[in-house]
CSV table of C-alpha atoms and ligand atoms in Angstrom, one decimal:
chain,number,residue,atom,x,y,z
A,1,UNK,CA,148.6,93.6,85.3
A,2,UNK,CA,145.5,91.5,84.6
A,3,UNK,CA,142.8,93.5,82.7
A,4,UNK,CA,139.6,93.7,84.8
A,5,UNK,CA,136.4,92.9,82.9
A,6,UNK,CA,133.6,95.5,82.8
A,7,UNK,CA,130.4,94.8,84.7
A,8,UNK,CA,127.8,92.9,82.6
A,9,UNK,CA,124.2,94.1,82.4
A,10,UNK,CA,121.2,92.1,81.0
A,11,UNK,CA,118.2,94.2,79.9
A,12,UNK,CA,115.0,92.7,78.7
A,13,UNK,CA,112.8,94.3,76.1
A,14,UNK,CA,115.6,96.6,75.0
A,15,UNK,CA,115.2,96.6,71.2
A,16,UNK,CA,113.1,99.8,71.5
A,17,UNK,CA,111.6,102.4,73.8
A,18,UNK,CA,112.7,102.8,77.4
A,19,UNK,CA,114.7,99.5,77.3
A,20,UNK,CA,116.7,100.8,74.4
A,21,UNK,CA,117.6,103.9,76.4
A,22,UNK,CA,118.5,101.8,79.5
A,23,UNK,CA,120.8,99.6,77.4
A,24,UNK,CA,122.4,102.7,75.9
A,25,UNK,CA,122.9,104.5,79.3
A,26,UNK,CA,124.3,101.4,81.0
A,27,UNK,CA,126.8,100.8,78.1
A,28,UNK,CA,127.9,104.5,78.3
A,29,UNK,CA,128.3,104.0,82.1
A,30,UNK,CA,130.8,101.2,81.3
A,31,UNK,CA,128.7,98.0,81.3
A,32,UNK,CA,128.8,95.3,78.6
A,33,UNK,CA,125.2,94.8,77.7
A,34,UNK,CA,123.0,91.9,76.7
A,35,UNK,CA,119.7,92.8,75.2
A,36,UNK,CA,117.1,90.0,75.6
A,37,UNK,CA,113.9,90.5,73.5
A,38,UNK,CA,111.4,88.5,71.5
A,39,UNK,CA,112.3,91.0,68.7
A,40,UNK,CA,115.8,90.7,67.4
A,41,UNK,CA,115.5,93.3,64.6
A,42,UNK,CA,118.7,95.1,65.7
A,43,UNK,CA,121.9,93.1,66.1
A,44,UNK,CA,124.3,93.8,69.0
A,45,UNK,CA,126.6,95.5,66.6
A,46,UNK,CA,123.8,97.8,65.3
A,47,UNK,CA,122.8,98.7,68.9
A,48,UNK,CA,126.4,99.4,69.9
A,49,UNK,CA,126.7,101.7,66.9
A,50,UNK,CA,123.4,103.5,67.7
A,51,UNK,CA,124.5,103.8,71.3
A,52,UNK,CA,127.9,105.2,70.3
A,53,UNK,CA,129.6,102.8,72.7
A,54,UNK,CA,132.8,100.8,72.6
A,55,UNK,CA,131.4,98.4,75.2
A,56,UNK,CA,130.4,94.9,74.0
A,57,UNK,CA,126.7,94.6,73.1
A,58,UNK,CA,124.9,91.3,72.3
A,59,UNK,CA,121.3,90.9,71.1
A,60,UNK,CA,119.7,87.6,72.1
A,61,UNK,CA,116.2,86.3,71.4
A,62,UNK,CA,114.1,85.4,74.5
A,63,UNK,CA,110.5,85.3,75.4
A,64,UNK,CA,110.8,86.1,79.1
A,65,UNK,CA,107.5,84.3,79.8
A,66,UNK,CA,109.0,80.9,78.8
A,67,UNK,CA,111.1,79.1,81.4
A,68,UNK,CA,113.0,77.1,78.8
A,69,UNK,CA,113.9,80.3,76.9
A,70,UNK,CA,115.0,82.1,80.0
A,71,UNK,CA,117.2,79.1,81.0
A,72,UNK,CA,118.7,79.0,77.5
A,73,UNK,CA,119.3,82.8,77.6
A,74,UNK,CA,121.4,82.6,80.8
A,75,UNK,CA,123.4,79.6,79.4
A,76,UNK,CA,124.0,81.6,76.2
A,77,UNK,CA,125.2,84.6,78.1
A,78,UNK,CA,127.6,82.5,80.2
A,79,UNK,CA,128.9,80.8,77.0
A,80,UNK,CA,129.5,84.2,75.3
A,81,UNK,CA,130.9,86.2,78.3
A,82,UNK,CA,132.2,83.4,80.5
A,83,UNK,CA,130.6,85.2,83.4
A,84,UNK,CA,127.1,85.8,84.7
A,85,UNK,CA,125.4,89.3,84.6
A,86,UNK,CA,126.1,91.6,87.5
A,87,UNK,CA,123.0,93.7,86.8
A,88,UNK,CA,119.5,92.7,85.6
A,89,UNK,CA,116.9,95.1,84.4
A,90,UNK,CA,113.4,93.6,83.9
A,91,UNK,CA,111.9,96.0,81.4
A,92,UNK,CA,110.0,93.8,78.9
A,93,UNK,CA,106.2,94.2,79.2
A,94,UNK,CA,103.0,94.1,77.2
A,95,UNK,CA,99.9,96.2,77.8
A,96,UNK,CA,96.4,95.3,76.8
A,97,UNK,CA,93.7,98.0,76.8
A,98,UNK,CA,90.3,96.5,77.6
A,99,UNK,CA,87.5,97.0,80.2
A,100,UNK,CA,87.5,94.3,82.8
A,101,UNK,CA,84.1,93.0,81.4
A,102,UNK,CA,85.5,92.5,77.9
A,103,UNK,CA,89.1,91.3,78.7
A,104,UNK,CA,89.7,87.8,77.3
A,105,UNK,CA,91.4,85.2,79.5
A,106,UNK,CA,94.1,84.8,76.8
A,107,UNK,CA,95.0,88.5,77.1
A,108,UNK,CA,94.9,88.4,80.9
A,109,UNK,CA,97.2,85.4,81.0
A,110,UNK,CA,99.6,86.7,78.4
A,111,UNK,CA,100.0,90.0,80.3
A,112,UNK,CA,100.6,88.3,83.6
A,113,UNK,CA,102.9,85.8,82.0
A,114,UNK,CA,105.2,88.3,80.3
A,115,UNK,CA,105.1,91.1,82.9
A,116,UNK,CA,105.0,89.2,86.2
A,117,UNK,CA,106.0,85.6,85.6
A,118,UNK,CA,108.7,86.8,83.2
A,119,UNK,CA,110.2,89.1,85.9
A,120,UNK,CA,110.1,86.2,88.4
A,121,UNK,CA,111.8,83.8,86.0
A,122,UNK,CA,114.6,86.3,85.2
A,123,UNK,CA,115.1,87.1,88.8
A,124,UNK,CA,115.3,83.4,89.8
A,125,UNK,CA,117.9,82.5,87.0
A,126,UNK,CA,119.9,85.7,87.7
A,127,UNK,CA,120.1,84.9,91.4
A,128,UNK,CA,121.0,81.3,90.9
A,129,UNK,CA,123.9,82.3,88.6
A,130,UNK,CA,125.1,85.0,91.1
A,131,UNK,CA,124.9,82.4,93.9
A,132,UNK,CA,127.1,80.0,91.9
A,133,UNK,CA,129.5,82.8,91.1
A,134,UNK,CA,129.5,83.9,94.7
A,135,UNK,CA,129.0,87.5,93.5
A,136,UNK,CA,126.7,90.2,94.6
A,137,UNK,CA,124.3,91.9,92.1
A,138,UNK,CA,121.7,94.4,91.3
A,139,UNK,CA,118.2,93.9,90.0
A,140,UNK,CA,115.9,96.7,88.8
A,141,UNK,CA,112.4,95.9,87.9
A,142,UNK,CA,110.5,98.4,85.7
A,143,UNK,CA,107.1,99.0,87.2
A,144,UNK,CA,104.6,101.7,86.5
A,145,UNK,CA,102.2,104.1,88.2
A,146,UNK,CA,99.9,101.0,88.1
A,147,UNK,CA,102.1,99.5,90.8
A,148,UNK,CA,100.0,101.4,93.3
A,149,UNK,CA,97.3,103.2,91.5
A,150,UNK,CA,94.3,101.9,89.5
A,151,UNK,CA,94.0,103.0,85.9
A,152,UNK,CA,90.8,102.2,84.0
A,153,UNK,CA,90.9,99.7,81.1
A,154,UNK,CA,94.3,98.3,82.2
A,155,UNK,CA,93.2,95.6,84.5
A,156,UNK,CA,95.7,92.9,83.5
A,157,UNK,CA,98.6,95.4,83.2
A,158,UNK,CA,97.7,96.9,86.6
A,159,UNK,CA,97.5,93.6,88.3
A,160,UNK,CA,100.9,92.6,86.8
A,161,UNK,CA,102.6,95.8,87.9
A,162,UNK,CA,101.0,95.6,91.4
A,163,UNK,CA,102.5,92.1,91.5
A,164,UNK,CA,105.9,93.5,90.6
A,165,UNK,CA,105.7,95.9,93.6
A,166,UNK,CA,105.5,93.0,96.0
A,167,UNK,CA,107.8,90.7,94.0
A,168,UNK,CA,110.4,93.4,94.3
A,169,UNK,CA,110.1,93.6,98.1
A,170,UNK,CA,110.0,89.8,98.6
A,171,UNK,CA,113.0,89.3,96.3
A,172,UNK,CA,114.9,92.0,98.2
A,173,UNK,CA,114.2,90.1,101.5
A,174,UNK,CA,115.2,86.7,100.2
A,175,UNK,CA,118.2,87.7,98.1
A,176,UNK,CA,119.7,90.2,100.5
A,177,UNK,CA,121.9,87.5,102.1
A,178,UNK,CA,123.4,86.9,98.6
A,179,UNK,CA,124.4,90.6,98.4
A,180,UNK,CA,121.7,91.2,95.7
A,181,UNK,CA,119.8,94.4,95.9
A,182,UNK,CA,116.3,94.5,94.3
A,183,UNK,CA,114.5,97.7,93.5
A,184,UNK,CA,111.8,99.0,91.2
A,185,UNK,CA,111.6,102.1,89.0
A,186,UNK,CA,108.0,103.2,88.3
A,187,UNK,CA,108.1,105.5,85.3
A,188,UNK,CA,105.4,108.2,84.9
A,189,UNK,CA,104.1,109.2,81.4
A,190,UNK,CA,107.1,108.6,79.1
A,191,UNK,CA,107.1,109.5,75.4
A,192,UNK,CA,108.1,106.5,73.3
A,193,UNK,CA,107.3,105.2,69.8
A,194,UNK,CA,104.5,103.1,71.4
A,195,UNK,CA,102.9,105.9,73.5
A,196,UNK,CA,103.1,108.3,70.6
A,197,UNK,CA,101.3,105.8,68.4
A,198,UNK,CA,98.6,105.2,71.1
A,199,UNK,CA,97.7,108.8,71.6
A,200,UNK,CA,98.3,111.7,69.2
A,201,UNK,CA,98.4,114.4,72.0
A,202,UNK,CA,100.3,112.1,74.5
A,203,UNK,CA,103.0,114.7,75.4
A,204,UNK,CA,100.6,117.5,75.7
A,205,UNK,CA,98.0,115.8,77.8
A,206,UNK,CA,100.4,114.3,80.3
A,207,UNK,CA,102.5,117.5,80.5
A,208,UNK,CA,99.3,119.2,81.8
A,209,UNK,CA,98.9,116.7,84.6
A,210,UNK,CA,102.6,116.4,85.6
A,211,UNK,CA,103.8,118.7,88.3
A,212,UNK,CA,107.1,119.3,86.5
A,213,UNK,CA,105.0,120.3,83.5
A,214,UNK,CA,106.5,118.1,80.8
A,215,UNK,CA,106.2,114.6,79.6
A,216,UNK,CA,108.9,112.1,80.6
A,217,UNK,CA,111.7,111.2,78.2
A,218,UNK,CA,113.2,107.7,77.9
A,219,UNK,CA,116.5,109.1,79.3
A,220,UNK,CA,114.8,110.2,82.5
A,221,UNK,CA,114.2,106.5,83.3
A,222,UNK,CA,117.5,105.3,81.9
A,223,UNK,CA,119.6,107.7,84.0
A,224,UNK,CA,117.6,106.7,87.1
A,225,UNK,CA,118.4,103.0,86.4
A,226,UNK,CA,122.2,103.8,86.1
A,227,UNK,CA,122.0,105.8,89.4
A,228,UNK,CA,120.1,103.0,91.2
A,229,UNK,CA,122.5,100.4,89.9
A,230,UNK,CA,125.5,102.3,91.1
A,231,UNK,CA,127.5,101.8,94.3
A,232,UNK,CA,126.1,105.2,95.5
A,233,UNK,CA,122.9,103.3,96.2
A,234,UNK,CA,124.6,100.3,97.8
A,235,UNK,CA,122.3,100.3,100.9
A,236,UNK,CA,119.0,100.7,99.0
A,237,UNK,CA,116.9,97.6,98.5
A,238,UNK,CA,113.2,96.7,98.3
A,239,UNK,CA,112.2,100.2,97.2
A,240,UNK,CA,110.1,101.6,94.4
A,241,UNK,CA,111.3,104.9,92.9
A,242,UNK,CA,108.7,106.9,91.0
A,243,UNK,CA,110.4,108.6,88.0
A,244,UNK,CA,107.4,110.6,87.1
A,245,UNK,CA,107.9,114.4,87.5
A,246,UNK,CA,105.7,114.2,90.6
A,247,UNK,CA,102.7,112.7,88.6
A,248,UNK,CA,101.8,109.9,91.1
A,249,UNK,CA,101.9,112.2,94.1
A,250,UNK,CA,98.8,114.0,92.9
A,251,UNK,CA,95.7,113.1,94.8
A,252,UNK,CA,92.2,113.3,93.3
A,253,UNK,CA,90.6,116.5,94.5
A,254,UNK,CA,87.5,118.3,93.4
A,255,UNK,CA,88.2,121.5,91.4
A,256,UNK,CA,91.6,123.2,90.8
A,257,UNK,CA,94.2,123.5,93.5
B,1,NAD,N1,106.2,104.3,78.2
B,1,NAD,C1,105.6,104.7,79.3
B,1,NAD,O1,105.0,105.7,79.4
B,1,NAD,C2,105.7,103.7,80.5
B,1,NAD,C3,105.1,104.2,81.7
B,1,NAD,C4,105.2,103.3,82.8
B,1,NAD,C5,105.8,102.1,82.7
B,1,NAD,N2,106.4,101.7,81.6
B,1,NAD,C6,107.1,100.5,81.6
B,1,NAD,O2,108.4,100.6,80.9
B,1,NAD,C7,108.8,99.4,80.3
B,1,NAD,C8,109.1,99.7,78.8
B,1,NAD,O3,108.0,100.4,78.2
B,1,NAD,P1,108.0,100.9,76.7
B,1,NAD,O4,107.0,102.0,76.6
B,1,NAD,O5,109.4,101.2,76.3
B,1,NAD,O6,107.4,99.6,75.9
B,1,NAD,P2,107.6,99.1,74.4
B,1,NAD,O7,106.3,98.3,74.1
B,1,NAD,O8,108.0,100.2,73.5
B,1,NAD,O9,108.8,98.1,74.5
B,1,NAD,C9,108.7,96.8,75.1
B,1,NAD,C10,109.8,95.9,74.6
B,1,NAD,O10,109.6,94.6,75.3
B,1,NAD,C11,109.7,93.6,74.3
B,1,NAD,N3,108.9,92.5,74.7
B,1,NAD,C12,107.5,92.3,74.7
B,1,NAD,N4,107.2,91.1,75.1
B,1,NAD,C13,108.3,90.4,75.4
B,1,NAD,C14,108.6,89.1,75.9
B,1,NAD,N5,107.6,88.3,76.1
B,1,NAD,N6,109.9,88.8,76.1
B,1,NAD,C15,110.9,89.7,75.8
B,1,NAD,N7,110.7,90.9,75.3
B,1,NAD,C16,109.4,91.3,75.1
B,1,NAD,C17,109.2,94.2,73.0
B,1,NAD,O11,109.6,93.5,71.8
B,1,NAD,C18,109.8,95.7,73.1
B,1,NAD,O12,111.1,95.7,72.6
B,1,NAD,C19,107.6,98.5,80.5
B,1,NAD,O13,107.9,97.7,81.6
B,1,NAD,C20,106.4,99.4,80.7
B,1,NAD,O14,105.4,98.7,81.5
B,1,NAD,C21,106.3,102.5,80.4
């Protein structure tokens, strides 16, 4: 009997943080995984060992904001695996803290290029390869509370994530006929190396604001990605799922309630 190949997932920005946990969870769910990141500190072999998986893991360098690099990435993936990815997770992002008045046009442009244009370029290449392979597929974009809520001093990040909200819906409309589902996961406050460095009392301060009374863990997001990618969610497309312990359901209200 011919051996069937495992599904193949491509995860951007998966060298660390939430992306690392997503790659790990997908590999433990039976996917071969390609990690695409500007940082290639950890080889595929090292990631597979860290993730304690027997699935194949490849680490490839790619700046998702650069069309030529995104095209080269998909060519490389095809050359290595002789198939195109079944699942794409657009997780890579950058964040610039600045008031609107002080934000430089370079920082604005870089944030929009990586977070929004990068997601568009990856979706377009993924869908073209799926169309050629006549296969269906799953795309999950990682958004944020900023998809729908304004946070001060995060103007470029907020604009990029707001764009991801609408890009998700439009891609779901246009790619539905190819059998490609497109959804977004909006994490709440998640403790990572980055957020711990940014704020010393990160876990404590966000736990106090979160209805489930704890800070998010990277696996909260990673497990939701695996669930949303699974066949159990086969009729779900164009949606944003907040994985936030209830954080973004809280309205501003004077006093305690
Ligand atoms: N941590 C949180 O609390 C939180 C909350 C809401 C949303 N998110 C979203 O989750 C995702 C991951 O966040 P994180 O906290 O793990 O971030 P992180 O900064 O720890 O990791 C981001 C990864 O993306 C890579 N990357 C950056 N620019 C890239 C580019 N141009 N091309 C390819 N890779 C690139 C980095 O090298 C890094 O590995 C992001 O989309 C972020 O907006 C995070």
